[in-house]
mmCIF file of C-alpha atoms in Angstrom:
data_model
loop_
_atom_site.group_PDB
_atom_site.id
_atom_site.type_symbol
_atom_site.label_atom_id
_atom_site.label_comp_id
_atom_site.label_asym_id
_atom_site.label_seq_id
_atom_site.Cartn_x
_atom_site.Cartn_y
_atom_site.Cartn_z
ATOM 1 C CA MET S 1 -25.553 -17.190 40.014
ATOM 2 C CA ASN S 2 -24.982 -17.700 36.300
ATOM 3 C CA GLU S 3 -24.744 -14.940 33.711
ATOM 4 C CA GLU S 4 -25.809 -15.179 30.093
ATOM 5 C CA PRO S 5 -22.970 -15.219 27.560
ATOM 6 C CA THR S 6 -22.136 -11.943 25.866
ATOM 7 C CA VAL S 7 -20.777 -11.303 22.418
ATOM 8 C CA ASN S 8 -17.793 -9.033 22.120
ATOM 9 C CA ALA S 9 -19.040 -6.329 19.767
ATOM 10 C CA SER S 10 -15.988 -4.133 19.302
ATOM 11 C CA TRP S 11 -17.872 -1.385 17.455
ATOM 12 C CA LEU S 12 -20.578 -0.852 20.068
ATOM 13 C CA PRO S 13 -20.936 0.727 23.524
ATOM 14 C CA GLN S 14 -20.245 -1.876 26.168
ATOM 15 C CA ASP S 15 -23.366 -1.055 28.167
ATOM 16 C CA ARG S 16 -25.489 -2.313 25.283
ATOM 17 C CA VAL S 17 -23.443 -5.493 24.961
ATOM 18 C CA GLU S 18 -23.658 -6.301 28.669
ATOM 19 C CA ALA S 19 -27.286 -5.269 29.183
ATOM 20 C CA SER S 20 -28.647 -8.788 29.123
ATOM 21 C CA SER S 21 -26.200 -10.071 31.746
ATOM 22 C CA THR S 22 -26.997 -7.117 34.050
ATOM 23 C CA GLU S 23 -30.717 -7.743 33.860
ATOM 24 C CA ASN S 24 -30.214 -11.431 34.610
ATOM 25 C CA ALA S 25 -28.051 -10.664 37.614
ATOM 26 C CA SER S 26 -30.827 -8.586 39.196
ATOM 27 C CA GLY S 27 -33.466 -11.298 38.775
ATOM 28 C CA SER S 28 -35.064 -13.348 41.565
ATOM 29 C CA SER S 29 -33.245 -16.418 42.910
ATOM 30 C CA LEU S 30 -36.527 -18.346 42.744
ATOM 31 C CA VAL S 31 -36.377 -18.434 38.973
ATOM 32 C CA PRO S 32 -35.133 -21.813 37.732
ATOM 33 C CA VAL S 33 -31.514 -21.650 36.680
ATOM 34 C CA VAL S 34 -30.942 -22.477 33.027
ATOM 35 C CA GLU S 35 -27.560 -23.800 32.011
ATOM 36 C CA PRO S 36 -26.003 -21.154 29.733
ATOM 37 C CA GLU S 37 -24.723 -21.910 26.268
ATOM 38 C CA PRO S 38 -20.954 -21.881 25.653
ATOM 39 C CA GLU S 39 -19.601 -18.328 25.591
ATOM 40 C CA LEU S 40 -18.984 -16.862 22.154
ATOM 41 C CA TRP S 41 -15.491 -15.410 22.404
ATOM 42 C CA VAL S 42 -15.279 -13.831 18.936
ATOM 43 C CA ASN S 43 -18.058 -11.997 17.143
ATOM 44 C CA PRO S 44 -18.507 -13.535 13.654
ATOM 45 C CA TRP S 45 -19.174 -10.077 12.220
ATOM 46 C CA ASP S 46 -15.765 -8.928 13.444
ATOM 47 C CA ILE S 47 -14.194 -11.933 11.720
ATOM 48 C CA VAL S 48 -15.914 -10.969 8.460
ATOM 49 C CA LEU S 49 -14.720 -7.360 8.795
ATOM 50 C CA CYS S 50 -11.160 -8.526 9.509
ATOM 51 C CA THR S 51 -11.273 -10.832 6.476
ATOM 52 C CA SER S 52 -12.541 -7.959 4.364
ATOM 53 C CA GLY S 53 -9.714 -5.776 5.695
ATOM 54 C CA THR S 54 -7.147 -8.429 4.760
ATOM 55 C CA LEU S 55 -8.460 -8.643 1.195
ATOM 56 C CA ILE S 56 -8.546 -4.843 0.938
ATOM 57 C CA SER S 57 -4.946 -4.559 2.136
ATOM 58 C CA CYS S 58 -3.552 -7.205 -0.234
ATOM 59 C CA GLU S 59 -5.404 -5.893 -3.280
ATOM 60 C CA ASN S 60 -4.567 -2.231 -2.805
ATOM 61 C CA ALA S 61 -0.964 -2.948 -1.785
ATOM 62 C CA VAL S 62 -0.412 -4.308 -5.308
ATOM 63 C CA VAL S 63 -1.695 -1.058 -6.839
ATOM 64 C CA VAL S 64 0.415 1.120 -4.530
ATOM 65 C CA LEU S 65 3.587 -0.864 -5.276
ATOM 66 C CA ILE S 66 3.000 -0.791 -9.036
ATOM 67 C CA ILE S 67 2.489 2.987 -9.118
ATOM 68 C CA PHE S 68 5.342 3.674 -6.678
ATOM 69 C CA HIS S 69 7.930 1.554 -8.505
ATOM 70 C CA ASN S 70 6.963 2.581 -12.060
ATOM 71 C CA PRO S 71 8.372 6.033 -12.982
ATOM 72 C CA SER S 72 6.108 6.267 -16.026
ATOM 73 C CA LEU S 73 3.015 6.331 -13.823
ATOM 74 C CA ARG S 74 3.410 9.893 -12.566
ATOM 75 C CA ALA S 75 0.603 11.612 -14.463
ATOM 76 C CA PRO S 76 -2.133 13.327 -12.381
ATOM 77 C CA MET S 77 -4.536 10.473 -13.038
ATOM 78 C CA PHE S 78 -2.127 7.889 -11.598
ATOM 79 C CA LEU S 79 -1.337 10.085 -8.595
ATOM 80 C CA LEU S 80 -5.048 10.150 -7.761
ATOM 81 C CA ILE S 81 -5.432 6.408 -8.307
ATOM 82 C CA GLY S 82 -2.422 5.896 -6.034
ATOM 83 C CA SER S 83 -4.038 8.142 -3.415
ATOM 84 C CA LEU S 84 -7.214 6.055 -3.587
ATOM 85 C CA ALA S 85 -5.276 2.804 -3.273
ATOM 86 C CA LEU S 86 -3.227 4.139 -0.336
ATOM 87 C CA ALA S 87 -6.379 5.273 1.483
ATOM 88 C CA ASP S 88 -8.046 1.900 0.952
ATOM 89 C CA LEU S 89 -4.854 0.121 2.034
ATOM 90 C CA LEU S 90 -4.829 2.069 5.302
ATOM 91 C CA ALA S 91 -8.527 1.341 5.777
ATOM 92 C CA GLY S 92 -7.887 -2.372 5.391
ATOM 93 C CA ILE S 93 -5.013 -2.207 7.859
ATOM 94 C CA GLY S 94 -7.277 -0.302 10.242
ATOM 95 C CA LEU S 95 -9.909 -3.058 10.116
ATOM 96 C CA ILE S 96 -7.259 -5.683 10.891
ATOM 97 C CA VAL S 97 -5.730 -3.651 13.720
ATOM 98 C CA ASN S 98 -9.170 -2.978 15.180
ATOM 99 C CA PHE S 99 -9.872 -6.714 15.308
ATOM 100 C CA VAL S 100 -6.529 -7.467 16.973
ATOM 101 C CA PHE S 101 -6.860 -4.701 19.553
ATOM 102 C CA ALA S 102 -10.502 -5.523 20.295
ATOM 103 C CA TYR S 103 -9.645 -9.065 21.399
ATOM 104 C CA LEU S 104 -5.986 -8.926 22.453
ATOM 105 C CA LEU S 105 -5.300 -5.401 23.686
ATOM 106 C CA ARG S 106 -8.477 -3.820 24.967
ATOM 107 C CA SER S 107 -8.181 -0.202 26.050
ATOM 108 C CA GLU S 108 -9.875 3.100 25.357
ATOM 109 C CA ALA S 109 -6.694 4.541 23.872
ATOM 110 C CA THR S 110 -6.325 1.786 21.262
ATOM 111 C CA LYS S 111 -10.021 2.080 20.403
ATOM 112 C CA LEU S 112 -9.645 5.811 19.779
ATOM 113 C CA VAL S 113 -6.557 5.307 17.607
ATOM 114 C CA THR S 114 -7.983 2.469 15.502
ATOM 115 C CA VAL S 115 -11.365 4.135 14.954
ATOM 116 C CA GLY S 116 -9.573 7.385 14.091
ATOM 117 C CA LEU S 117 -7.415 5.528 11.548
ATOM 118 C CA ILE S 118 -10.434 3.865 9.960
ATOM 119 C CA VAL S 119 -12.427 7.113 9.791
ATOM 120 C CA ALA S 120 -9.478 9.019 8.313
ATOM 121 C CA SER S 121 -8.759 6.280 5.757
ATOM 122 C CA PHE S 122 -12.319 5.936 4.527
ATOM 123 C CA SER S 123 -12.645 9.739 4.409
ATOM 124 C CA ALA S 124 -9.497 9.909 2.253
ATOM 125 C CA SER S 125 -10.884 7.116 0.073
ATOM 126 C CA VAL S 126 -14.154 8.946 -0.602
ATOM 127 C CA GLY S 127 -12.236 12.192 -1.102
ATOM 128 C CA SER S 128 -9.938 10.489 -3.619
ATOM 129 C CA LEU S 129 -12.964 9.216 -5.524
ATOM 130 C CA LEU S 130 -14.267 12.777 -5.741
ATOM 131 C CA ALA S 131 -10.833 14.006 -6.871
ATOM 132 C CA ILE S 132 -10.719 11.328 -9.591
ATOM 133 C CA THR S 133 -14.151 12.445 -10.775
ATOM 134 C CA VAL S 134 -12.978 16.072 -10.927
ATOM 135 C CA ASP S 135 -9.842 15.006 -12.820
ATOM 136 C CA ARG S 136 -11.877 13.043 -15.362
ATOM 137 C CA TYR S 137 -14.158 15.983 -15.919
ATOM 138 C CA LEU S 138 -11.225 18.377 -16.421
ATOM 139 C CA SER S 139 -9.459 15.956 -18.779
ATOM 140 C CA LEU S 140 -12.516 15.991 -21.044
ATOM 141 C CA TYR S 141 -13.644 19.604 -20.656
ATOM 142 C CA TYR S 142 -10.109 21.056 -21.034
ATOM 143 C CA ALA S 143 -8.735 18.377 -23.338
ATOM 144 C CA LEU S 144 -6.257 20.669 -25.118
ATOM 145 C CA THR S 145 -4.654 22.127 -21.975
ATOM 146 C CA TYR S 146 -5.079 19.187 -19.600
ATOM 147 C CA ASN S 147 -1.467 17.930 -19.861
ATOM 148 C CA SER S 148 0.088 21.107 -18.493
ATOM 149 C CA GLU S 149 1.966 22.114 -15.369
ATOM 150 C CA ARG S 150 -1.164 23.833 -14.081
ATOM 151 C CA THR S 151 -2.986 20.492 -14.026
ATOM 152 C CA VAL S 152 -0.171 18.839 -12.065
ATOM 153 C CA THR S 153 -0.180 21.680 -9.533
ATOM 154 C CA PHE S 154 -3.954 21.485 -9.178
ATOM 155 C CA THR S 155 -3.696 17.731 -8.587
ATOM 156 C CA TYR S 156 -1.155 18.193 -5.795
ATOM 157 C CA VAL S 157 -3.380 20.849 -4.220
ATOM 158 C CA MET S 158 -6.353 18.468 -4.278
ATOM 159 C CA LEU S 159 -4.276 15.703 -2.691
ATOM 160 C CA ILE S 160 -2.992 17.988 0.065
ATOM 161 C CA LEU S 161 -6.482 19.277 0.841
ATOM 162 C CA LEU S 162 -8.207 15.893 0.874
ATOM 163 C CA TRP S 163 -5.539 14.174 2.971
ATOM 164 C CA GLY S 164 -5.329 17.146 5.320
ATOM 165 C CA ALA S 165 -9.094 17.085 5.819
ATOM 166 C CA ALA S 166 -9.095 13.294 6.288
ATOM 167 C CA ILE S 167 -6.335 13.446 8.925
ATOM 168 C CA CYS S 168 -8.173 16.192 10.816
ATOM 169 C CA ILE S 169 -11.384 14.155 10.766
ATOM 170 C CA GLY S 170 -9.534 11.092 12.035
ATOM 171 C CA LEU S 171 -7.932 13.068 14.863
ATOM 172 C CA LEU S 172 -11.253 14.388 16.200
ATOM 173 C CA PRO S 173 -11.997 11.331 18.401
ATOM 174 C CA VAL S 174 -8.403 11.279 19.688
ATOM 175 C CA MET S 175 -8.461 15.007 20.510
ATOM 176 C CA GLY S 176 -11.554 14.660 22.686
ATOM 177 C CA TRP S 177 -14.598 14.678 20.385
ATOM 178 C CA ASN S 178 -15.787 11.249 21.514
ATOM 179 C CA CYS S 179 -18.482 9.703 23.699
ATOM 180 C CA LEU S 180 -16.304 7.861 26.217
ATOM 181 C CA ARG S 181 -17.457 10.067 29.087
ATOM 182 C CA ASP S 182 -21.106 10.186 28.051
ATOM 183 C CA GLU S 183 -22.474 7.002 26.502
ATOM 184 C CA SER S 184 -25.797 8.698 25.711
ATOM 185 C CA THR S 185 -24.076 10.760 22.985
ATOM 186 C CA CYS S 186 -22.626 7.713 21.190
ATOM 187 C CA SER S 187 -23.423 6.989 17.566
ATOM 188 C CA VAL S 188 -23.688 3.554 15.991
ATOM 189 C CA ILE S 189 -19.874 3.464 15.957
ATOM 190 C CA ARG S 190 -18.278 3.863 19.356
ATOM 191 C CA PRO S 191 -16.519 6.144 20.317
ATOM 192 C CA LEU S 192 -17.828 8.529 17.631
ATOM 193 C CA THR S 193 -20.487 10.914 18.860
ATOM 194 C CA LYS S 194 -23.858 11.216 17.175
ATOM 195 C CA ASN S 195 -22.962 14.722 15.969
ATOM 196 C CA ASN S 196 -19.653 13.485 14.532
ATOM 197 C CA ALA S 197 -21.401 10.696 12.621
ATOM 198 C CA ALA S 198 -24.043 13.134 11.366
ATOM 199 C CA VAL S 199 -21.382 15.531 10.037
ATOM 200 C CA LEU S 200 -19.617 12.685 8.241
ATOM 201 C CA SER S 201 -22.891 11.421 6.747
ATOM 202 C CA VAL S 202 -23.986 14.851 5.513
ATOM 203 C CA SER S 203 -20.508 15.460 4.049
ATOM 204 C CA PHE S 204 -20.741 12.166 2.190
ATOM 205 C CA LEU S 205 -24.160 13.044 0.776
ATOM 206 C CA LEU S 206 -22.842 16.402 -0.435
ATOM 207 C CA MET S 207 -19.822 14.763 -2.110
ATOM 208 C CA PHE S 208 -22.071 12.163 -3.697
ATOM 209 C CA ALA S 209 -24.323 14.914 -5.084
ATOM 210 C CA LEU S 210 -21.257 16.676 -6.526
ATOM 211 C CA MET S 211 -19.978 13.441 -8.068
ATOM 212 C CA LEU S 212 -23.398 12.800 -9.594
ATOM 213 C CA GLN S 213 -23.462 16.253 -11.162
ATOM 214 C CA LEU S 214 -19.933 15.865 -12.525
ATOM 215 C CA TYR S 215 -20.675 12.441 -14.004
ATOM 216 C CA ILE S 216 -23.759 13.840 -15.712
ATOM 217 C CA GLN S 217 -21.565 16.497 -17.315
ATOM 218 C CA ILE S 218 -18.967 13.841 -18.226
ATOM 219 C CA CYS S 219 -21.696 11.763 -19.845
ATOM 220 C CA LYS S 220 -22.766 14.714 -21.977
ATOM 221 C CA ILE S 221 -19.182 15.385 -23.076
ATOM 222 C CA VAL S 222 -18.592 11.705 -23.912
ATOM 223 C CA MET S 223 -21.739 11.599 -26.033
ATOM 224 C CA ARG S 224 -20.718 14.781 -27.863
ATOM 225 C CA HIS S 225 -17.158 13.529 -28.483
ATOM 226 C CA ALA S 226 -18.395 10.148 -29.716
ATOM 227 C CA HIS S 227 -20.768 11.878 -32.118
ATOM 228 C CA GLN S 228 -17.984 14.108 -33.478
ATOM 229 C CA ILE S 229 -15.648 11.146 -33.981
ATOM 230 C CA ALA S 230 -18.399 9.230 -35.736
ATOM 231 C CA LEU S 231 -18.949 12.118 -38.148
ATOM 232 C CA GLN S 232 -15.244 12.563 -38.856
ATOM 233 C CA HIS S 233 -14.666 8.874 -39.604
ATOM 234 C CA HIS S 234 -18.036 8.300 -41.267
ATOM 235 C CA PHE S 235 -19.032 5.656 -38.735
ATOM 236 C CA LEU S 236 -22.450 4.144 -38.881
ATOM 237 C CA ALA S 237 -25.095 5.346 -36.450
ATOM 238 C CA THR S 238 -25.059 1.957 -34.739
ATOM 239 C CA SER S 239 -21.335 2.276 -34.024
ATOM 240 C CA HIS S 240 -21.882 5.699 -32.478
ATOM 241 C CA TYR S 241 -24.737 4.307 -30.406
ATOM 242 C CA VAL S 242 -22.654 1.358 -29.135
ATOM 243 C CA THR S 243 -19.707 3.566 -28.172
ATOM 244 C CA THR S 244 -21.912 6.075 -26.371
ATOM 245 C CA ARG S 245 -23.865 3.365 -24.593
ATOM 246 C CA LYS S 246 -20.630 1.753 -23.391
ATOM 247 C CA GLY S 247 -19.410 5.042 -21.942
ATOM 248 C CA VAL S 248 -22.713 5.747 -20.217
ATOM 249 C CA SER S 249 -22.844 2.187 -18.851
ATOM 250 C CA THR S 250 -19.322 2.538 -17.432
ATOM 251 C CA LEU S 251 -20.259 5.754 -15.630
ATOM 252 C CA ALA S 252 -23.470 4.193 -14.322
ATOM 253 C CA ILE S 253 -21.566 1.197 -12.937
ATOM 254 C CA ILE S 254 -18.989 3.443 -11.229
ATOM 255 C CA LEU S 255 -21.556 5.713 -9.573
ATOM 256 C CA GLY S 256 -24.038 2.926 -8.844
ATOM 257 C CA THR S 257 -21.406 0.789 -7.125
ATOM 258 C CA PHE S 258 -20.270 3.711 -4.998
ATOM 259 C CA ALA S 259 -23.846 4.532 -3.930
ATOM 260 C CA ALA S 260 -24.801 0.912 -3.253
ATOM 261 C CA CYS S 261 -21.793 0.416 -0.983
ATOM 262 C CA TRP S 262 -21.904 3.620 1.044
ATOM 263 C CA MET S 263 -25.511 4.835 1.040
ATOM 264 C CA PRO S 264 -26.949 2.220 3.479
ATOM 265 C CA PHE S 265 -24.423 2.987 6.220
ATOM 266 C CA THR S 266 -24.621 6.744 5.589
ATOM 267 C CA LEU S 267 -28.406 6.873 5.976
ATOM 268 C CA TYR S 268 -28.346 4.473 8.921
ATOM 269 C CA SER S 269 -25.779 6.643 10.740
ATOM 270 C CA LEU S 270 -28.098 9.632 10.382
ATOM 271 C CA ILE S 271 -31.166 8.002 11.920
ATOM 272 C CA ALA S 272 -29.686 5.497 14.401
ATOM 273 C CA ASP S 273 -27.727 5.740 17.637
ATOM 274 C CA TYR S 274 -26.044 3.450 20.166
ATOM 275 C CA THR S 275 -29.374 1.972 21.322
ATOM 276 C CA TYR S 276 -29.998 0.223 17.989
ATOM 277 C CA PRO S 277 -29.125 -3.499 17.636
ATOM 278 C CA SER S 278 -25.530 -4.118 16.627
ATOM 279 C CA ILE S 279 -26.476 -6.366 13.721
ATOM 280 C CA TYR S 280 -27.824 -3.349 11.819
ATOM 281 C CA THR S 281 -24.500 -1.554 12.191
ATOM 282 C CA TYR S 282 -22.527 -4.541 10.937
ATOM 283 C CA ALA S 283 -24.964 -5.209 8.080
ATOM 284 C CA THR S 284 -24.653 -1.643 6.762
ATOM 285 C CA LEU S 285 -20.942 -1.175 7.503
ATOM 286 C CA LEU S 286 -19.800 -4.324 5.707
ATOM 287 C CA PRO S 287 -20.975 -3.190 2.220
ATOM 288 C CA ALA S 288 -19.075 0.079 2.755
ATOM 289 C CA THR S 289 -15.859 -1.912 3.141
ATOM 290 C CA TYR S 290 -16.632 -3.732 -0.097
ATOM 291 C CA ASN S 291 -16.220 -0.434 -1.927
ATOM 292 C CA SER S 292 -12.508 -0.529 -1.073
ATOM 293 C CA ILE S 293 -12.345 -4.028 -2.570
ATOM 294 C CA ILE S 294 -14.059 -2.931 -5.783
ATOM 295 C CA ASN S 295 -12.127 0.340 -6.230
ATOM 296 C CA PRO S 296 -8.887 -1.266 -7.553
ATOM 297 C CA VAL S 297 -10.882 -3.229 -10.120
ATOM 298 C CA ILE S 298 -12.741 -0.157 -11.394
ATOM 299 C CA TYR S 299 -10.021 2.493 -11.248
ATOM 300 C CA ALA S 300 -6.684 0.639 -11.399
ATOM 301 C CA PHE S 301 -6.850 -2.791 -13.024
ATOM 302 C CA ARG S 302 -9.039 -1.493 -15.879
ATOM 303 C CA ASN S 303 -6.390 1.094 -16.774
ATOM 304 C CA GLN S 304 -4.266 0.084 -19.764
ATOM 305 C CA GLU S 305 -0.980 1.475 -18.412
ATOM 306 C CA ILE S 306 -1.412 -0.250 -15.048
ATOM 307 C CA GLN S 307 -2.315 -3.470 -16.860
ATOM 308 C CA LYS S 308 0.943 -3.247 -18.814
ATOM 309 C CA ALA S 309 2.956 -2.640 -15.638
ATOM 310 C CA LEU S 310 1.224 -5.563 -13.936
ATOM 311 C CA TRP S 311 1.957 -7.894 -16.853
ATOM 312 C CA LEU S 312 5.605 -6.821 -16.821
ATOM 313 C CA VAL S 313 5.879 -7.569 -13.109
ATOM 314 C CA CYS S 314 4.098 -10.930 -13.342
ATOM 315 C CA CYS S 315 5.540 -12.439 -16.527
ATOM 316 C CA GLY S 316 7.946 -9.875 -17.998
ATOM 317 C CA CYS S 317 5.903 -9.358 -21.159
ATOM 318 C CA ILE S 318 2.955 -7.385 -22.517
ATOM 319 C CA PRO S 319 0.202 -9.140 -24.521
ATOM 320 C CA SER S 320 0.027 -7.927 -28.108
ATOM 321 C CA ASN S 321 -3.702 -7.203 -27.930
ATOM 322 C CA LEU S 322 -3.103 -4.967 -24.889
ATOM 323 C CA SER S 323 -0.197 -3.028 -26.398
ATOM 324 C CA GLN S 324 -2.141 -2.312 -29.596
ATOM 325 C CA ARG S 325 -5.421 -1.358 -27.962
ATOM 326 C CA ALA S 326 -6.484 2.211 -28.728
ATOM 327 C CA ARG S 327 -8.309 4.400 -26.274
ATOM 328 C CA SER S 328 -11.950 5.267 -27.118
ATOM 329 C CA PRO S 329 -14.414 7.839 -25.795
ATOM 330 C CA SER S 330 -16.007 5.119 -23.678
ATOM 331 C CA ASP S 331 -12.820 4.678 -21.633
ATOM 332 C CA VAL S 332 -13.744 7.118 -18.877
#
């Protein structure tokens, strides 16, 4: 008796993956036997996720090394950017490790550890994005007192809280809040339970709403500052309009990219469970990983100080146009 080939879907409950072969095994022997196609040993979606994890790891490792080895990059803003890069680096490593364990070292223990690492890393990444948003708002709203010891202390408190919360969230599946004993409670990501996925999704939506509100306030402050600078320097109205539009466009790109990457998987996790086809999980999860690829470009490589450090590491010099570039209200 021949069985249909199955695809190893490392993110899904095994009963869903093997359902077709079970149904075929219970069929009548009078049915003509069809020669099965060659077995697909590796799921292409897992290969794409592993490739994405490799790119995430390499890109964010550069940012972490630059900030760690450069003593001048110790301001609160750089600490938060380093936290974001470290979280994304761990997320990329988690995607790679999950691929390796799914095909070379299959066990429930390794699945719990790798999924916990990925959940904790992505939670820290989203939390770091929120912390960066809060820091940007404070740097504009309290411009005169921003560079004080109180700001540094507040930054360390935010980092401790967000990483502590992320670690606790990642430990939940390992500590027993999983669906290994009851497949009916599984979410779209095994071994996370449906309730666990719902809590994570609702938390993300709340953080996104807070980020949206903060960026609206930042936009108002940027427009007000640009108008004041234009009046002080007797700029033309068109110059004020261009500067303001650039700042608003930057904020729109930052928030729009974040929403486009994470919102599909967040909403899908709320309405779906383990019975849904695996392709939907992969199709919504993959854009979420792209956010960790885009983050260094938006938050690190656009920063003038990090650009200088990167040029020094690569070629030992700083371009003249970069060293003379002044910061404007649109650089948010």
